[in-house]
Amino acid sequence: MPNIKNGVNLDNIEALTGAIKNDPKVALVQFKAQSEWKGGTKAAVTVSELFSNGNNIRSEASKFNLMVDEPAVLGGTDEHPNPVEYLASALCGCLTAGIATNAALFGTELEKINVEVFVNFDVHGVLGMDRSKPNGPLDLHYKVTLKGKNGASMEQLLKSKETLDKKSPIKNTIELPLRVTTEVVIEE
């Protein structure tokens, strides 16, 4: 019977850590997303590949399609979340999954995890109206609401959240300097 706590399959995590101990290159993971313009501010984004040590480990059945748009005030139709909302959603998802996993690893049972993310902008910079203003966000704030079950203490709940504050890949991506490279292909 699988070892599942808070809906997290701990056997799979143990298998991954074991595989990495046997071959550290298994830890070299690459996530891939690709988009296709759909006119205006819309893009269809496909996520269908996940690489570990150069091998696609995602099954054919696991293909995800997302639509991206902009609010009407930014020229879009507001039919889908915009990229910043997906970024906020990514942080919500990462924090939720990470807290559930940490709690499971620490033996803490959870009843509830709610995460709210607020990304604050001054769009003067984005719109090119004031070059002294940043093109990116001014700051980001998140609020986590936790409820344990079976006598989980406040200390146990805080440990699950505070451990993730240090380890969240999405939070670290947002906070830390990240080397970004780019290339362009012009078709004729």
Short mmCIF file of C-alpha atoms in Angstrom, two decimals:
data_model
loop_
_atom_site.label_atom_id
_atom_site.label_comp_id
_atom_site.label_asym_id
_atom_site.label_seq_id
_atom_site.Cartn_x
_atom_site.Cartn_y
_atom_site.Cartn_z
CA MET A 1 0.00 0.00 0.00
CA PRO A 2 1.46 3.39 -0.96
CA ASN A 3 2.63 5.76 1.78
CA ILE A 4 0.33 8.75 1.22
CA LYS A 5 -0.08 11.61 3.70
CA ASN A 6 -1.94 14.86 2.96
CA GLY A 7 -2.51 13.39 -0.52
CA VAL A 8 1.27 13.38 -1.15
CA ASN A 9 2.81 10.12 -2.39
CA LEU A 10 5.86 9.86 -0.16
CA ASP A 11 6.96 6.63 -1.88
CA ASN A 12 7.49 8.56 -5.13
CA ILE A 13 9.58 11.18 -3.34
CA GLU A 14 11.66 8.43 -1.71
CA ALA A 15 12.13 6.73 -5.11
CA LEU A 16 13.32 10.01 -6.64
CA THR A 17 15.79 10.73 -3.85
CA GLY A 18 17.08 7.17 -4.16
CA ALA A 19 17.51 7.54 -7.93
CA ILE A 20 19.40 10.81 -7.41
CA LYS A 21 21.71 9.18 -4.84
CA ASN A 22 22.48 6.44 -7.39
CA ASP A 23 22.94 8.89 -10.30
CA PRO A 24 23.22 12.61 -9.40
CA LYS A 25 22.47 13.55 -13.04
CA VAL A 26 18.84 12.49 -12.45
CA ALA A 27 18.53 15.72 -10.41
CA LEU A 28 19.20 17.81 -13.54
CA VAL A 29 15.62 18.64 -14.52
CA GLN A 30 14.33 20.93 -17.26
CA PHE A 31 10.73 22.13 -17.50
CA LYS A 32 9.53 23.26 -20.92
CA ALA A 33 6.61 25.37 -22.09
CA GLN A 34 5.97 26.68 -25.59
CA SER A 35 3.49 29.18 -26.92
CA GLU A 36 1.75 30.00 -30.16
CA TRP A 37 0.30 33.42 -30.83
CA LYS A 38 -3.48 33.41 -31.29
CA GLY A 39 -3.89 37.06 -32.29
CA GLY A 40 -4.14 40.19 -30.20
CA THR A 41 -2.67 39.52 -26.76
CA LYS A 42 -3.63 35.83 -26.71
CA ALA A 43 -1.23 32.92 -26.65
CA ALA A 44 -1.88 29.19 -26.46
CA VAL A 45 0.73 27.64 -24.18
CA THR A 46 1.47 23.93 -24.22
CA VAL A 47 3.31 22.08 -21.46
CA SER A 48 4.07 18.53 -22.53
CA GLU A 49 7.71 17.80 -21.78
CA LEU A 50 9.67 17.41 -18.54
CA PHE A 51 13.28 16.32 -18.83
CA SER A 52 15.46 14.55 -16.27
CA ASN A 53 19.08 13.92 -17.24
CA GLY A 54 18.14 14.73 -20.85
CA ASN A 55 15.22 12.27 -21.04
CA ASN A 56 11.56 13.27 -21.36
CA ILE A 57 9.94 11.69 -18.29
CA ARG A 58 6.41 13.03 -18.89
CA SER A 59 3.92 10.59 -20.36
CA GLU A 60 2.07 11.32 -23.60
CA ALA A 61 -1.15 11.55 -21.56
CA SER A 62 0.24 14.47 -19.53
CA LYS A 63 -0.14 17.37 -21.95
CA PHE A 64 -1.45 20.63 -20.55
CA ASN A 65 -2.90 23.52 -22.54
CA LEU A 66 -3.16 27.01 -21.09
CA MET A 67 -4.50 30.20 -22.65
CA VAL A 68 -2.94 33.56 -21.83
CA ASP A 69 -4.51 36.97 -22.48
CA GLU A 70 -4.38 40.48 -21.06
CA PRO A 71 -7.08 42.51 -19.34
CA ALA A 72 -9.04 44.84 -21.62
CA VAL A 73 -7.24 47.89 -20.17
CA LEU A 74 -3.95 46.40 -21.47
CA GLY A 75 -5.34 45.77 -24.95
CA GLY A 76 -6.62 42.23 -24.46
CA THR A 77 -10.03 40.62 -24.22
CA ASP A 78 -9.69 39.49 -20.58
CA GLU A 79 -10.80 35.97 -21.51
CA HIS A 80 -7.86 34.27 -19.78
CA PRO A 81 -5.34 35.06 -17.01
CA ASN A 82 -2.43 37.29 -17.97
CA PRO A 83 1.22 36.25 -17.50
CA VAL A 84 1.52 37.96 -14.09
CA GLU A 85 -1.59 36.13 -12.90
CA TYR A 86 -0.02 32.85 -14.04
CA LEU A 87 3.13 33.80 -12.12
CA ALA A 88 1.01 34.43 -9.01
CA SER A 89 -0.80 31.14 -9.68
CA ALA A 90 2.54 29.33 -10.01
CA LEU A 91 3.62 30.66 -6.62
CA CYS A 92 0.25 29.66 -5.09
CA GLY A 93 0.61 26.17 -6.48
CA CYS A 94 4.25 25.81 -5.44
CA LEU A 95 3.58 26.98 -1.90
CA THR A 96 0.51 24.78 -1.53
CA ALA A 97 2.25 21.66 -2.87
CA GLY A 98 5.40 22.35 -0.89
CA ILE A 99 3.64 22.94 2.41
CA ALA A 100 1.55 19.78 1.94
CA THR A 101 4.71 17.82 1.13
CA ASN A 102 6.75 19.24 4.02
CA ALA A 103 3.91 18.59 6.44
CA ALA A 104 3.67 15.00 5.17
CA LEU A 105 7.41 14.50 5.51
CA PHE A 106 7.27 15.93 9.06
CA GLY A 107 4.29 13.71 9.98
CA THR A 108 1.87 16.63 10.27
CA GLU A 109 -1.68 16.10 9.01
CA LEU A 110 -3.39 19.05 7.37
CA GLU A 111 -7.03 19.97 6.93
CA LYS A 112 -6.57 23.22 5.01
CA ILE A 113 -3.99 25.21 3.05
CA ASN A 114 -5.03 28.48 1.44
CA VAL A 115 -2.54 30.80 -0.26
CA GLU A 116 -3.18 34.33 -1.53
CA VAL A 117 -0.55 36.11 -3.66
CA PHE A 118 -0.54 39.84 -4.35
CA VAL A 119 1.81 41.22 -7.04
CA ASN A 120 2.00 45.03 -7.02
CA PHE A 121 2.91 47.07 -10.11
CA ASP A 122 3.23 50.67 -11.17
CA VAL A 123 2.37 50.32 -14.87
CA HIS A 124 4.02 53.62 -15.79
CA GLY A 125 7.16 51.63 -16.64
CA VAL A 126 5.40 48.81 -18.49
CA LEU A 127 3.53 51.33 -20.66
CA GLY A 128 6.69 53.34 -21.36
CA MET A 129 5.21 56.45 -19.72
CA ASP A 130 7.98 56.92 -17.16
CA ARG A 131 11.33 55.27 -17.75
CA SER A 132 12.32 55.82 -14.10
CA LYS A 133 9.65 53.29 -13.06
CA PRO A 134 10.39 49.55 -13.19
CA ASN A 135 8.91 47.36 -15.92
CA GLY A 136 8.45 44.60 -13.38
CA PRO A 137 6.64 44.34 -10.10
CA LEU A 138 7.31 46.66 -7.17
CA ASP A 139 6.83 43.88 -4.63
CA LEU A 140 5.01 40.67 -3.90
CA HIS A 141 3.22 39.55 -0.76
CA TYR A 142 1.69 36.21 0.09
CA LYS A 143 -0.52 35.05 2.89
CA VAL A 144 -0.81 31.41 3.95
CA THR A 145 -3.70 30.09 6.02
CA LEU A 146 -3.16 26.65 7.57
CA LYS A 147 -5.31 24.36 9.63
CA GLY A 148 -4.01 21.08 11.00
CA LYS A 149 -5.88 18.04 12.10
CA ASN A 150 -5.36 15.31 14.69
CA GLY A 151 -3.76 17.70 17.15
CA ALA A 152 -1.20 19.32 14.81
CA SER A 153 0.49 22.08 16.79
CA MET A 154 1.10 25.65 15.67
CA GLU A 155 4.85 24.88 15.72
CA GLN A 156 4.39 21.90 13.36
CA LEU A 157 2.31 23.99 10.96
CA LEU A 158 4.80 26.88 11.04
CA LYS A 159 7.70 24.48 10.42
CA SER A 160 6.04 23.23 7.21
CA LYS A 161 5.53 26.79 5.95
CA GLU A 162 8.87 28.24 7.08
CA THR A 163 10.81 25.32 5.61
CA LEU A 164 9.14 25.99 2.27
CA ASP A 165 9.92 29.71 2.50
CA LYS A 166 13.57 28.64 2.17
CA LYS A 167 13.04 25.92 -0.46
CA SER A 168 10.25 27.03 -2.83
CA PRO A 169 11.57 26.87 -6.41
CA ILE A 170 9.09 29.48 -7.63
CA LYS A 171 9.75 31.86 -4.71
CA ASN A 172 13.49 31.45 -5.33
CA THR A 173 13.03 32.08 -9.06
CA ILE A 174 11.25 35.34 -8.27
CA GLU A 175 13.64 36.46 -5.52
CA LEU A 176 17.09 35.47 -6.69
CA PRO A 177 19.09 36.67 -9.67
CA LEU A 178 18.52 34.28 -12.56
CA ARG A 179 20.71 34.09 -15.64
CA VAL A 180 18.38 34.44 -18.61
CA THR A 181 19.53 33.80 -22.15
CA THR A 182 17.56 34.41 -25.32
CA GLU A 183 17.64 33.71 -29.00
CA VAL A 184 15.44 34.73 -31.91
CA VAL A 185 14.64 32.97 -35.18
CA ILE A 186 13.33 35.12 -38.04
CA GLU A 187 11.42 33.10 -40.60
CA GLU A 188 11.16 34.27 -44.17
#
